[in-house]
């Protein structure tokens, strides 16, 4: 099994409890990738609202590259 990350973006935000989620990450994690995915989860958790707003305006391929860059930092 391979790991996958899927990102949904919506400028208005998806309803999530009492908040609006503008970026939604779905992670399918293969057992061998668990240590790397922990880093991805921490990176996502540390995104500020400003970071999210900047990511929202990027084209899909550029968004993908930027998220990869953030994880590698």
Coordinates of N, CA and C in Angstrom, one line a residue:
X1 N 0.8 -1.2 0.0 CA 0.0 0.0 0.0 C 0.9 1.2 0.0
X2 N 0.5 2.2 -0.8 CA 1.2 3.5 -0.8 C 0.4 4.5 0.0
X3 N 1.2 5.5 0.5 CA 0.5 6.6 1.2 C 0.1 7.7 0.3
X4 N -1.0 8.4 0.6 CA -1.5 9.4 -0.2 C -2.0 10.6 0.6
X5 N -1.8 11.8 0.1 CA -2.4 13.0 0.7 C -3.2 13.7 -0.3
X6 N -4.5 13.9 0.1 CA -5.4 14.6 -0.8 C -5.8 15.9 -0.1
X7 N -5.8 17.0 -0.8 CA -6.1 18.3 -0.3 C -7.3 18.9 -1.0
X8 N -8.3 19.3 -0.2 CA -9.5 20.0 -0.8 C -9.4 21.4 -0.3
X9 N -9.6 22.4 -1.2 CA -9.6 23.8 -0.8 C -10.9 24.5 -1.3
X10 N -11.3 25.4 -0.4 CA -12.6 26.1 -0.7 C -12.4 27.5 0.0
X11 N -12.5 28.6 -0.8 CA -12.3 29.9 -0.3 C -13.3 30.3 0.8
X12 N -14.5 29.8 0.7 CA -15.6 30.1 1.6 C -15.4 29.2 2.9
X13 N -14.8 28.1 2.7 CA -14.6 27.2 3.9 C -15.8 26.2 3.9
X14 N -15.4 25.0 4.4 CA -16.3 23.9 4.7 C -16.8 24.1 6.1
X15 N -18.0 23.8 6.4 CA -18.5 23.9 7.8 C -17.8 22.7 8.6
X16 N -17.2 23.1 9.7 CA -16.5 22.1 10.6 C -16.8 22.5 12.0
X17 N -17.8 21.9 12.6 CA -18.2 22.3 14.0 C -18.6 23.8 13.9
X18 N -17.9 24.6 14.7 CA -18.3 26.0 14.7 C -17.3 26.8 13.8
X19 N -16.5 26.2 13.1 CA -15.5 26.9 12.3 C -15.7 26.7 10.8
X20 N -14.9 27.3 10.0 CA -14.9 27.2 8.5 C -13.5 26.6 8.2
X21 N -13.4 25.5 7.6 CA -12.2 24.9 7.2 C -12.0 25.2 5.7
X22 N -10.9 26.0 5.4 CA -10.7 26.3 4.0 C -9.8 25.3 3.3
X23 N -9.0 24.6 4.0 CA -8.2 23.5 3.5 C -8.5 22.3 4.3
X24 N -8.7 21.2 3.6 CA -9.0 19.9 4.3 C -8.0 18.9 3.7
X25 N -7.3 18.3 4.6 CA -6.3 17.3 4.3 C -6.8 15.9 4.6
X26 N -6.8 15.0 3.6 CA -7.1 13.6 3.9 C -5.8 12.8 3.7
X27 N -5.4 12.0 4.8 CA -4.2 11.3 4.8 C -4.5 9.8 4.8
X28 N -3.9 9.1 3.8 CA -4.0 7.6 3.8 C -2.5 7.2 4.1
X29 N -2.3 6.6 5.2 CA -0.9 6.4 5.6 C -0.5 4.9 5.6
X30 N 0.5 4.5 4.8 CA 1.0 3.2 4.8 C 1.9 3.0 6.1
X31 N 1.9 1.8 6.6 CA 2.6 1.6 7.9 C 4.1 2.1 7.8
X32 N 4.7 1.8 6.7 CA 6.2 2.2 6.6 C 6.4 3.7 6.6
X33 N 5.3 4.5 6.3 CA 5.4 5.9 6.2 C 4.9 6.7 7.5
X34 N 4.6 5.9 8.5 CA 4.1 6.6 9.7 C 5.0 7.7 10.3
X35 N 6.3 7.4 10.4 CA 7.2 8.5 10.9 C 7.2 9.8 10.0
X36 N 7.1 9.6 8.7 CA 7.1 10.8 7.8 C 5.7 11.5 7.9
X37 N 4.7 10.7 8.0 CA 3.3 11.3 8.1 C 3.2 12.1 9.4
X38 N 3.8 11.7 10.5 CA 3.8 12.5 11.7 C 4.3 13.9 11.5
X39 N 5.4 14.0 10.7 CA 5.9 15.3 10.4 C 4.9 16.1 9.5
X40 N 4.2 15.5 8.6 CA 3.2 16.1 7.8 C 2.1 16.6 8.7
X41 N 1.6 15.8 9.6 CA 0.5 16.2 10.5 C 0.9 17.4 11.4
X42 N 2.2 17.4 11.9 CA 2.6 18.5 12.7 C 2.7 19.8 11.8
X43 N 3.2 19.7 10.6 CA 3.3 20.8 9.7 C 1.9 21.4 9.4
X44 N 0.9 20.5 9.2 CA -0.5 21.0 8.9 C -1.0 21.7 10.2
X45 N -0.8 21.1 11.4 CA -1.3 21.7 12.6 C -0.7 23.0 12.9
X46 N 0.5 23.3 12.4 CA 1.2 24.6 12.7 C 0.8 25.7 11.7
X47 N 0.0 25.4 10.7 CA -0.3 26.4 9.7 C -1.2 27.5 10.4
X48 N -0.8 28.7 10.1 CA -1.6 29.8 10.6 C -2.8 30.1 9.7
X49 N -3.7 31.0 10.1 CA -4.8 31.4 9.2 C -4.2 32.1 8.0
X50 N -3.1 32.9 8.2 CA -2.5 33.6 7.1 C -1.8 32.6 6.1
X51 N -1.2 31.6 6.7 CA -0.6 30.5 5.8 C -1.6 29.9 4.9
X52 N -2.8 29.6 5.5 CA -3.9 28.9 4.8 C -4.4 29.9 3.7
X53 N -4.6 31.1 4.0 CA -5.0 32.1 3.0 C -4.0 32.2 1.8
X54 N -2.7 32.1 2.1 CA -1.7 32.2 1.1 C -1.7 30.9 0.2
X55 N -1.9 29.8 0.8 CA -2.0 28.5 0.1 C -3.2 28.4 -0.8
X56 N -4.3 29.0 -0.3 CA -5.6 28.9 -1.1 C -5.5 29.5 -2.5
X57 N -4.7 30.5 -2.7 CA -4.7 31.2 -3.9 C -3.7 30.6 -4.9
X58 N -3.0 29.6 -4.5 CA -2.0 28.9 -5.4 C -2.7 27.9 -6.3
X59 N -2.2 27.8 -7.5 CA -2.6 26.8 -8.5 C -2.3 25.4 -7.9
X60 N -3.0 24.4 -8.3 CA -2.9 23.1 -7.7 C -1.5 22.5 -7.6
X61 N -0.7 22.6 -8.7 CA 0.6 22.0 -8.8 C 1.5 22.9 -7.9
X62 N 1.4 24.2 -7.8 CA 2.2 25.0 -7.0 C 1.8 24.8 -5.5
X63 N 0.6 24.5 -5.2 CA 0.1 24.2 -3.8 C 0.8 22.9 -3.4
X64 N 0.8 21.9 -4.3 CA 1.4 20.6 -4.0 C 2.9 20.8 -3.7
X65 N 3.6 21.6 -4.5 CA 5.0 21.8 -4.3 C 5.3 22.6 -3.0
X66 N 4.4 23.5 -2.7 CA 4.6 24.3 -1.5 C 4.4 23.5 -0.2
X67 N 3.4 22.6 -0.3 CA 3.2 21.7 0.9 C 4.3 20.8 1.1
X68 N 4.9 20.3 0.0 CA 6.1 19.4 0.1 C 7.2 20.2 0.7
X69 N 7.4 21.4 0.2 CA 8.5 22.2 0.7 C 8.3 22.5 2.2
X70 N 7.1 22.8 2.7 CA 6.9 23.0 4.1 C 7.2 21.8 4.9
X71 N 6.9 20.6 4.4 CA 7.1 19.4 5.2 C 8.6 19.1 5.3
X72 N 9.4 19.5 4.2 CA 10.8 19.2 4.2 C 11.6 20.2 5.1
X73 N 11.0 21.3 5.5 CA 11.7 22.3 6.3 C 12.0 21.8 7.7

